[in-house]
Amino acid sequence: MTDALVVGAGCSGLAAALSLRRAGVRVRVLEARDRVGGRVLTRWLADGTQLDLGAQWIGPTQHLVNALVDRYGLATFPSAAYGASVVVWEGARRRTEPPGAARVLDLLDTYAARLDPAAPWTAPEAARWDRTTLGDWLAATAPDPVTARYLGRLLAGGLLAVSPDQVSLLALASYLASGGGTSSLLPTTGGAQQDRIVGGPAALAEAMAAALGPEVVRWGAPVVAIEHDEAGVVAHTDVGRFEAAAVVVAVPPALAGRIRYAPALPALRDGLTQRMPMGSAWKTHAVYPEPFWRADGLSGVASCAEGPVTETVDSGTPTSSRGVLTAFSYGAQANALRRMSGPARRDALLDALATVVGPAARQPDEVIEYDWSADPWTRGCFCGVLTPGSLSEYGPYLRAPVGRIHWAGTETATRWAGYLDGAVQAGERAAAELLAGL
Amino acid sequence: MTDALVVGAGCSGLAAALSLRRAGVRVRVLEARDRVGGRVLTRWLADGTQLDLGAQWIGPTQHLVNALVDRYGLATFPSAAYGASVVVWEGARRRTEPPGAARVLDLLDTYAARLDPAAPWTAPEAARWDRTTLGDWLAATAPDPVTARYLGRLLAGGLLAVSPDQVSLLALASYLASGGGTSSLLPTTGGAQQDRIVGGPAALAEAMAAALGPEVVRWGAPVVAIEHDEAGVVAHTDVGRFEAAAVVVAVPPALAGRIRYAPALPALRDGLTQRMPMGSAWKTHAVYPEPFWRADGLSGVASCAEGPVTETVDSGTPTSSRGVLTAFSYGAQANALRRMSGPARRDALLDALATVVGPAARQPDEVIEYDWSADPWTRGCFCGVLTPGSLSEYGPYLRAPVGRIHWAGTETATRWAGYLDGAVQAGERAAAELLAGL
């Protein structure tokens, strides 16, 4: 009998397994796929150019993930930042944000500072802020509609991959609190998009799995049911049943809700999983012979208040001469792209890139997409987002263990939730909880 | 090989199976429980008093369900209506609604009249109305906060069992359109709460199952996976695998999303099931030696703009001398009750009933509750409700078949969605779709 099980070999599950192993617990990680990493995935072009199809960056205050990068001797490199960033609003490419944006971001940071990211529902304003969508709040607070639309896309989209009307002010402010505020979350240099890992975050996941050893991760083993009682747990998978004293479930809440539990989970825990859909992002890598925008003094970084693409970045690497421009679309825009034919989507995306870096964007060598919403073992990205009104009501059930079942996954982190760092924190916290209960 | 499978023996699945059988198709209904009826369940007290723990009523324009009641020779009786109804607002029991309510309901009916309940997302106002929560719209539209709160509870709660901030104006107006407007949905006499079935709606489900015959429903057979391709479907259950040419899935979207499909369902269909949580209702039957409120000229029917209970009704039956007062709580209020200890909840509920019918309400013989949110094969009631922003975005995927998989359940009805009648309509429509594709 294994002492503990972990469901899901993403970075959160692997972090949990490593913590458990370090404490002397025998552990088995049950993974649906034939790879580790969950929402991280590296694609290598024929010439060796690295594309990060899922999670891409680590930031300077993400201490847990940086410590793992050091421990496993992985190399990092700074995100490309060679020229000027642009902002697209009211039909034109500009060098500055809409003028009222900074003040609204400051106000949001003061809201975030009033929240405990481990229990945002305890704030006096919680119920009121949870009833208000970010979109409504911005419409009432921003000095003009352009600023409201720009910030709605930047924040709801760029941080959570949803439309501004699909997240409450409370959930957004709580996310800001978890990541150290807008000055920590939004920038490239000095912020959450500062650095990248050679080999991508997938290299970190692989190093974590290698540290666990060859017998620990069981492949092709989606957990379809968990029986649990005071004596232990039994997980049922496609490749048999696994018994243990306890389990860490390290998949997103929406997917955790699809596992069949016996006895059934309490109403409010189940209700949480019904109300935390995955974000909806569409991430496109357009690959060019060279990063032609740099010669024009452009960084390739853009934020767009209109059009199908909300953000672009230069995803080039120091070891490749090719130019990689990455476009992010969110919420309704991502779904609109999803509904298009491949050629129509390609045209729409390349048109948007041309607005940012000029017409040469229309001639890529390759366009690489990966739809995490179509992947049955992830079903959306970046992460699960509680619907308006749900964080204040169901938030307390996000982390609370149910008997011998503990919950990990970046959604359950209290610091850097939604990021690799949060995945690690959540895994280590769930492991500590499990150990305390053994 | 069975020609068609139906997942779920609620009224929708049974209606689908009956339609398929009538067309000469061999059909097998796979049911997780050991009973039919899904969200309908009758409890009989020792003295023979009938309590409807789930769905309770049928209305005069619900032609499909009335036709079934006639076909199976079931008896009905009118809902008890002996005296004056009351409305609780601003701390007092009154005989009238807040004065501005009627005008706001009229306005909502004009909105509903502009929607096609089969495709509310096609209305010019759809995106805008879907971004607006009912709560926000009422706050901006009702003449005063009391009216806004009263109507929010009456509509979001009474119709959908959610808080007013958890449903969009579009989803609410679409629901009104589906049920014929507020004058059809809200009243007892002449409306959706007019009549009851002797034996409860469970008697109807049992009659439908009996008409199918003894070999058709397979008990204890929760469908955990569905394989599907151009040749047919295979459903995997606890009691083996079942093959057929096609399948009707007749469980709520939130639960349909928990089935594992191979190949996996498209991103936007899966996204729908992530965004349609079940409502959260708490229904309590307080049983008394007699319906004492009738002697005071009270009907037992109340609508409350404040407190833990939103609605009460007299659920007495003509054949029992006992008094049955039924209290409904919704959304945040239902969850608050769910978090209480049993004795604390009983006190809170009986206090609320005392406000409506007087202090004798505090001395019931019995208090009967059933928590549908805790039931793993229903997980909430009355029905699934798309979160704000989701109906316009994901609505088209509610009914669209995926290959040989067809979707039923009252949530997919275009008339009387959320009601028994809608369950029947949805089942019959899905069966017709399936037949057309054979």
Short mmCIF file of N, CA and C in Angstrom, two decimals, chain A residues 127 130-133 136 162-163 165-166 222 224 238 254-255 257-261 264-268 270-271 273-280 331-333 335-336 338-339 371 373-380 387-390 392-394 396-397, chain B residues 127 130-133 136 162-163 165-166 222 224 238 254-255 257-261 264-268 270-271 273-280 331-333 335-336 338-339 371 373-380 387-390 392-394 396-397:
data_model
loop_
_atom_site.label_atom_id
_atom_site.label_comp_id
_atom_site.label_asym_id
_atom_site.label_seq_id
_atom_site.Cartn_x
_atom_site.Cartn_y
_atom_site.Cartn_z
N ALA A 127 -18.95 40.79 0.11
CA ALA A 127 -20.21 40.47 -0.57
C ALA A 127 -20.51 41.51 -1.65
N ASP A 130 -18.20 41.19 -4.59
CA ASP A 130 -18.42 39.95 -5.33
C ASP A 130 -19.69 40.05 -6.19
N ARG A 131 -20.60 40.93 -5.80
CA ARG A 131 -21.81 41.17 -6.60
C ARG A 131 -21.54 42.04 -7.81
N THR A 132 -20.43 42.77 -7.79
CA THR A 132 -20.10 43.73 -8.85
C THR A 132 -19.14 43.07 -9.83
N THR A 133 -19.47 43.08 -11.11
CA THR A 133 -18.49 42.55 -12.05
C THR A 133 -17.40 43.59 -12.28
N ASP A 136 -18.61 46.16 -14.79
CA ASP A 136 -19.49 47.20 -14.25
C ASP A 136 -18.70 48.19 -13.42
N VAL A 162 -10.64 35.79 -19.02
CA VAL A 162 -12.10 35.86 -19.12
C VAL A 162 -12.50 37.26 -19.58
N SER A 163 -13.77 37.43 -19.91
CA SER A 163 -14.30 38.74 -20.24
C SER A 163 -14.55 39.51 -18.94
N ASP A 165 -16.99 40.96 -17.74
CA ASP A 165 -18.27 40.74 -17.08
C ASP A 165 -18.35 39.33 -16.49
N GLN A 166 -17.30 38.56 -16.61
CA GLN A 166 -17.33 37.18 -16.10
C GLN A 166 -16.51 37.01 -14.83
N PRO A 222 -5.97 8.27 -15.61
CA PRO A 222 -6.93 9.28 -15.14
C PRO A 222 -7.74 8.72 -13.98
N VAL A 224 -10.92 8.36 -12.10
CA VAL A 224 -12.34 8.54 -12.39
C VAL A 224 -13.19 8.49 -11.12
N ASP A 238 -7.99 4.06 -15.14
CA ASP A 238 -8.05 3.15 -16.29
C ASP A 238 -7.09 1.97 -16.15
N ALA A 254 -12.66 22.59 -11.58
CA ALA A 254 -13.68 22.14 -12.53
C ALA A 254 -13.48 20.67 -12.87
N LEU A 255 -12.23 20.24 -12.97
CA LEU A 255 -11.96 18.83 -13.28
C LEU A 255 -12.04 17.96 -12.04
N GLY A 257 -14.18 18.29 -9.86
CA GLY A 257 -15.61 18.05 -9.72
C GLY A 257 -16.12 16.93 -10.59
N ARG A 258 -15.33 16.53 -11.58
CA ARG A 258 -15.77 15.45 -12.48
C ARG A 258 -15.40 14.07 -11.98
N ILE A 259 -14.56 14.04 -10.96
CA ILE A 259 -14.24 12.76 -10.32
C ILE A 259 -15.46 12.35 -9.49
N ARG A 260 -15.71 11.06 -9.45
CA ARG A 260 -16.84 10.56 -8.65
C ARG A 260 -16.31 10.17 -7.27
N TYR A 261 -16.87 10.75 -6.26
CA TYR A 261 -16.41 10.50 -4.90
C TYR A 261 -17.44 9.63 -4.16
N ALA A 264 -20.21 10.82 -1.54
CA ALA A 264 -20.25 12.04 -2.32
C ALA A 264 -19.75 13.22 -1.49
N LEU A 265 -19.19 14.21 -2.17
CA LEU A 265 -18.67 15.39 -1.45
C LEU A 265 -19.84 16.25 -0.94
N PRO A 266 -19.57 17.04 0.10
CA PRO A 266 -20.62 17.93 0.62
C PRO A 266 -21.13 18.89 -0.46
N ALA A 267 -22.37 19.33 -0.27
CA ALA A 267 -23.04 20.17 -1.27
C ALA A 267 -22.22 21.40 -1.63
N LEU A 268 -21.63 22.07 -0.63
CA LEU A 268 -20.98 23.35 -0.93
C LEU A 268 -19.63 23.15 -1.60
N ASP A 270 -19.08 20.65 -3.69
CA ASP A 270 -19.48 20.34 -5.06
C ASP A 270 -19.94 21.61 -5.78
N GLY A 271 -20.68 22.45 -5.04
CA GLY A 271 -21.15 23.71 -5.63
C GLY A 271 -20.00 24.59 -6.09
N THR A 273 -17.15 23.56 -7.28
CA THR A 273 -16.60 23.04 -8.55
C THR A 273 -17.55 23.31 -9.71
N GLN A 274 -18.83 23.53 -9.42
CA GLN A 274 -19.78 23.90 -10.48
C GLN A 274 -19.64 25.35 -10.88
N ARG A 275 -18.95 26.17 -10.07
CA ARG A 275 -18.94 27.62 -10.26
C ARG A 275 -17.55 28.18 -10.52
N MET A 276 -16.63 27.33 -10.95
CA MET A 276 -15.25 27.78 -11.17
C MET A 276 -14.77 27.32 -12.55
N PRO A 277 -15.42 27.83 -13.61
CA PRO A 277 -15.00 27.41 -14.95
C PRO A 277 -13.57 27.84 -15.23
N MET A 278 -12.92 27.10 -16.11
CA MET A 278 -11.60 27.48 -16.57
C MET A 278 -11.71 28.73 -17.45
N GLY A 279 -10.70 29.57 -17.39
CA GLY A 279 -10.63 30.69 -18.32
C GLY A 279 -10.60 30.20 -19.76
N SER A 280 -10.82 31.14 -20.66
CA SER A 280 -10.85 30.81 -22.08
C SER A 280 -9.84 31.68 -22.81
N GLY A 331 -11.57 35.21 -23.37
CA GLY A 331 -13.02 35.27 -23.17
C GLY A 331 -13.78 35.24 -24.49
N ALA A 332 -14.64 36.23 -24.69
CA ALA A 332 -15.48 36.24 -25.90
C ALA A 332 -14.63 36.26 -27.16
N GLN A 333 -13.50 36.97 -27.14
CA GLN A 333 -12.64 37.02 -28.34
C GLN A 333 -12.03 35.64 -28.60
N ASN A 335 -13.33 32.78 -27.79
CA ASN A 335 -14.39 31.91 -28.29
C ASN A 335 -14.73 32.22 -29.74
N ALA A 336 -14.69 33.50 -30.10
CA ALA A 336 -14.97 33.86 -31.49
C ALA A 336 -13.91 33.23 -32.40
N ARG A 338 -12.21 30.55 -31.77
CA ARG A 338 -12.44 29.11 -31.68
C ARG A 338 -13.53 28.67 -32.67
N ARG A 339 -14.51 29.54 -32.89
CA ARG A 339 -15.63 29.19 -33.79
C ARG A 339 -15.28 29.35 -35.26
N ASP A 371 -5.12 24.51 -28.26
CA ASP A 371 -6.35 24.92 -27.57
C ASP A 371 -6.51 24.14 -26.27
N SER A 373 -8.65 24.59 -24.03
CA SER A 373 -10.07 24.32 -23.73
C SER A 373 -10.53 23.02 -24.37
N ALA A 374 -9.87 22.60 -25.42
CA ALA A 374 -10.23 21.35 -26.09
C ALA A 374 -9.51 20.15 -25.48
N ASP A 375 -8.55 20.41 -24.64
CA ASP A 375 -7.77 19.33 -24.02
C ASP A 375 -8.54 18.79 -22.83
N PRO A 376 -8.98 17.52 -22.89
CA PRO A 376 -9.87 17.02 -21.84
C PRO A 376 -9.23 16.97 -20.46
N TRP A 377 -7.89 17.03 -20.37
CA TRP A 377 -7.25 16.97 -19.06
C TRP A 377 -6.83 18.34 -18.56
N THR A 378 -7.27 19.40 -19.24
CA THR A 378 -7.07 20.76 -18.72
C THR A 378 -8.35 21.57 -18.84
N ARG A 379 -8.92 21.62 -20.08
CA ARG A 379 -10.23 22.22 -20.33
C ARG A 379 -10.30 23.73 -20.17
N GLY A 380 -9.15 24.39 -20.36
CA GLY A 380 -9.17 25.85 -20.36
C GLY A 380 -7.91 26.36 -19.72
N THR A 387 -17.12 32.39 -10.65
CA THR A 387 -18.05 33.30 -11.30
C THR A 387 -18.50 34.39 -10.31
N PRO A 388 -18.98 35.54 -10.84
CA PRO A 388 -19.41 36.61 -9.94
C PRO A 388 -20.41 36.11 -8.89
N GLY A 389 -20.19 36.52 -7.67
CA GLY A 389 -21.06 36.09 -6.58
C GLY A 389 -20.64 34.80 -5.91
N SER A 390 -19.66 34.10 -6.50
CA SER A 390 -19.32 32.77 -5.98
C SER A 390 -18.15 32.75 -5.01
N SER A 392 -17.36 34.84 -2.57
CA SER A 392 -17.79 35.13 -1.19
C SER A 392 -18.63 33.99 -0.63
N GLU A 393 -19.29 33.28 -1.51
CA GLU A 393 -20.25 32.25 -1.10
C GLU A 393 -19.59 30.86 -0.96
N TYR A 394 -18.73 30.53 -1.94
CA TYR A 394 -18.16 29.18 -2.01
C TYR A 394 -16.65 29.15 -1.75
N PRO A 396 -14.69 29.51 0.80
CA PRO A 396 -14.14 28.72 1.91
C PRO A 396 -13.99 27.23 1.61
N TYR A 397 -14.60 26.75 0.54
CA TYR A 397 -14.51 25.31 0.23
C TYR A 397 -13.44 24.99 -0.80
N ALA B 127 -26.11 40.47 -25.99
CA ALA B 127 -24.81 40.62 -25.32
C ALA B 127 -24.93 41.60 -24.15
N ASP B 130 -26.87 40.16 -21.29
CA ASP B 130 -26.17 39.05 -20.64
C ASP B 130 -25.03 39.56 -19.75
N ARG B 131 -24.54 40.75 -20.05
CA ARG B 131 -23.50 41.39 -19.22
C ARG B 131 -24.08 41.98 -17.94
N THR B 132 -25.39 42.20 -17.93
CA THR B 132 -26.05 42.85 -16.79
C THR B 132 -26.66 41.80 -15.89
N THR B 133 -26.33 41.83 -14.61
CA THR B 133 -27.01 40.89 -13.73
C THR B 133 -28.42 41.40 -13.42
N ASP B 136 -28.24 44.01 -10.69
CA ASP B 136 -27.85 45.36 -11.14
C ASP B 136 -28.98 46.04 -11.90
N VAL B 162 -31.45 31.05 -7.46
CA VAL B 162 -30.14 31.68 -7.33
C VAL B 162 -30.31 33.08 -6.75
N SER B 163 -29.20 33.71 -6.38
CA SER B 163 -29.23 35.09 -5.93
C SER B 163 -29.32 36.00 -7.17
N ASP B 165 -27.66 38.39 -8.22
CA ASP B 165 -26.40 38.73 -8.88
C ASP B 165 -25.80 37.51 -9.59
N GLN B 166 -26.46 36.39 -9.54
CA GLN B 166 -25.91 35.18 -10.16
C GLN B 166 -26.62 34.80 -11.45
N PRO B 222 -25.05 4.29 -13.27
CA PRO B 222 -24.57 5.63 -13.63
C PRO B 222 -23.63 5.53 -14.83
N VAL B 224 -20.60 6.59 -16.68
CA VAL B 224 -19.36 7.29 -16.35
C VAL B 224 -18.59 7.67 -17.60
N ASP B 238 -21.57 1.25 -14.06
CA ASP B 238 -21.14 0.34 -12.99
C ASP B 238 -21.57 -1.10 -13.25
N ALA B 254 -24.58 20.37 -15.97
CA ALA B 254 -23.45 20.27 -15.04
C ALA B 254 -23.05 18.82 -14.82
N LEU B 255 -24.03 17.92 -14.80
CA LEU B 255 -23.72 16.51 -14.60
C LEU B 255 -23.32 15.84 -15.92
N GLY B 257 -21.52 17.15 -18.02
CA GLY B 257 -20.11 17.49 -18.17
C GLY B 257 -19.19 16.60 -17.37
N ARG B 258 -19.73 15.85 -16.44
CA ARG B 258 -18.91 14.96 -15.61
C ARG B 258 -18.72 13.59 -16.25
N ILE B 259 -19.50 13.32 -17.26
CA ILE B 259 -19.30 12.07 -18.01
C ILE B 259 -18.03 12.25 -18.85
N ARG B 260 -17.30 11.16 -19.00
CA ARG B 260 -16.08 11.21 -19.82
C ARG B 260 -16.43 10.75 -21.24
N TYR B 261 -16.16 11.59 -22.20
CA TYR B 261 -16.50 11.29 -23.59
C TYR B 261 -15.24 10.96 -24.37
N ALA B 264 -13.17 13.35 -26.85
CA ALA B 264 -13.61 14.43 -25.96
C ALA B 264 -14.55 15.38 -26.70
N LEU B 265 -15.44 16.01 -25.95
CA LEU B 265 -16.39 16.95 -26.57
C LEU B 265 -15.66 18.23 -26.98
N PRO B 266 -16.23 18.95 -27.95
CA PRO B 266 -15.62 20.22 -28.37
C PRO B 266 -15.51 21.21 -27.21
N ALA B 267 -14.55 22.11 -27.34
CA ALA B 267 -14.25 23.06 -26.27
C ALA B 267 -15.49 23.84 -25.82
N LEU B 268 -16.30 24.30 -26.77
CA LEU B 268 -17.38 25.20 -26.38
C LEU B 268 -18.54 24.43 -25.75
N ASP B 270 -18.04 21.75 -23.88
CA ASP B 270 -17.53 21.50 -22.53
C ASP B 270 -17.59 22.79 -21.71
N GLY B 271 -17.25 23.90 -22.37
CA GLY B 271 -17.29 25.20 -21.67
C GLY B 271 -18.69 25.52 -21.16
N THR B 273 -20.89 23.36 -20.10
CA THR B 273 -21.18 22.57 -18.89
C THR B 273 -20.39 23.09 -17.69
N GLN B 274 -19.29 23.82 -17.93
CA GLN B 274 -18.55 24.43 -16.83
C GLN B 274 -19.24 25.68 -16.29
N ARG B 275 -20.19 26.22 -17.07
CA ARG B 275 -20.77 27.53 -16.76
C ARG B 275 -22.26 27.47 -16.48
N MET B 276 -22.78 26.31 -16.13
CA MET B 276 -24.21 26.17 -15.88
C MET B 276 -24.46 25.44 -14.57
N PRO B 277 -24.04 26.07 -13.45
CA PRO B 277 -24.24 25.40 -12.16
C PRO B 277 -25.72 25.22 -11.86
N MET B 278 -26.01 24.23 -11.07
CA MET B 278 -27.38 24.01 -10.59
C MET B 278 -27.74 25.12 -9.61
N GLY B 279 -29.00 25.51 -9.61
CA GLY B 279 -29.48 26.43 -8.60
C GLY B 279 -29.31 25.85 -7.20
N SER B 280 -29.45 26.72 -6.22
CA SER B 280 -29.27 26.31 -4.83
C SER B 280 -30.53 26.65 -4.05
N GLY B 331 -30.29 30.53 -3.15
CA GLY B 331 -28.99 31.17 -3.34
C GLY B 331 -28.26 31.32 -2.01
N ALA B 332 -27.84 32.54 -1.71
CA ALA B 332 -27.06 32.78 -0.50
C ALA B 332 -27.83 32.36 0.75
N GLN B 333 -29.15 32.58 0.77
CA GLN B 333 -29.93 32.19 1.95
C GLN B 333 -29.96 30.66 2.10
N ASN B 335 -27.66 28.61 1.06
CA ASN B 335 -26.34 28.18 1.50
C ASN B 335 -26.11 28.49 2.97
N ALA B 336 -26.64 29.61 3.44
CA ALA B 336 -26.51 29.94 4.86
C ALA B 336 -27.21 28.87 5.70
N ARG B 338 -27.73 25.80 4.80
CA ARG B 338 -26.95 24.57 4.61
C ARG B 338 -25.76 24.52 5.57
N ARG B 339 -25.20 25.69 5.89
CA ARG B 339 -24.03 25.72 6.78
C ARG B 339 -24.40 25.61 8.25
N ASP B 371 -31.97 17.80 0.70
CA ASP B 371 -31.02 18.72 0.07
C ASP B 371 -30.60 18.16 -1.28
N SER B 373 -28.83 19.60 -3.45
CA SER B 373 -27.42 19.92 -3.75
C SER B 373 -26.48 18.85 -3.22
N ALA B 374 -26.90 18.13 -2.20
CA ALA B 374 -26.07 17.07 -1.64
C ALA B 374 -26.27 15.74 -2.36
N ASP B 375 -27.29 15.67 -3.20
CA ASP B 375 -27.59 14.43 -3.92
C ASP B 375 -26.68 14.34 -5.14
N PRO B 376 -25.79 13.34 -5.18
CA PRO B 376 -24.79 13.31 -6.27
C PRO B 376 -25.40 13.13 -7.65
N TRP B 377 -26.64 12.67 -7.74
CA TRP B 377 -27.24 12.46 -9.07
C TRP B 377 -28.16 13.60 -9.45
N THR B 378 -28.16 14.70 -8.68
CA THR B 378 -28.89 15.90 -9.08
C THR B 378 -28.03 17.15 -8.87
N ARG B 379 -27.50 17.31 -7.64
CA ARG B 379 -26.51 18.34 -7.30
C ARG B 379 -27.05 19.77 -7.36
N GLY B 380 -28.35 19.91 -7.12
CA GLY B 380 -28.92 21.25 -7.00
C GLY B 380 -30.29 21.28 -7.62
N THR B 387 -24.31 31.17 -15.99
CA THR B 387 -23.80 32.32 -15.25
C THR B 387 -23.83 33.56 -16.13
N PRO B 388 -23.83 34.75 -15.51
CA PRO B 388 -23.87 35.99 -16.31
C PRO B 388 -22.77 36.00 -17.38
N GLY B 389 -23.14 36.40 -18.57
CA GLY B 389 -22.20 36.44 -19.69
C GLY B 389 -22.10 35.14 -20.46
N SER B 390 -22.71 34.07 -19.96
CA SER B 390 -22.51 32.76 -20.58
C SER B 390 -23.60 32.37 -21.57
N SER B 392 -25.19 34.18 -23.85
CA SER B 392 -24.93 34.71 -25.19
C SER B 392 -23.72 34.04 -25.82
N GLU B 393 -22.82 33.57 -24.99
CA GLU B 393 -21.54 33.04 -25.48
C GLU B 393 -21.61 31.52 -25.72
N TYR B 394 -22.25 30.82 -24.82
CA TYR B 394 -22.25 29.35 -24.87
C TYR B 394 -23.63 28.75 -25.15
N PRO B 396 -25.61 28.53 -27.69
CA PRO B 396 -25.83 27.68 -28.87
C PRO B 396 -25.39 26.22 -28.69
N TYR B 397 -24.62 25.93 -27.66
CA TYR B 397 -24.12 24.57 -27.47
C TYR B 397 -24.98 23.76 -26.50
#
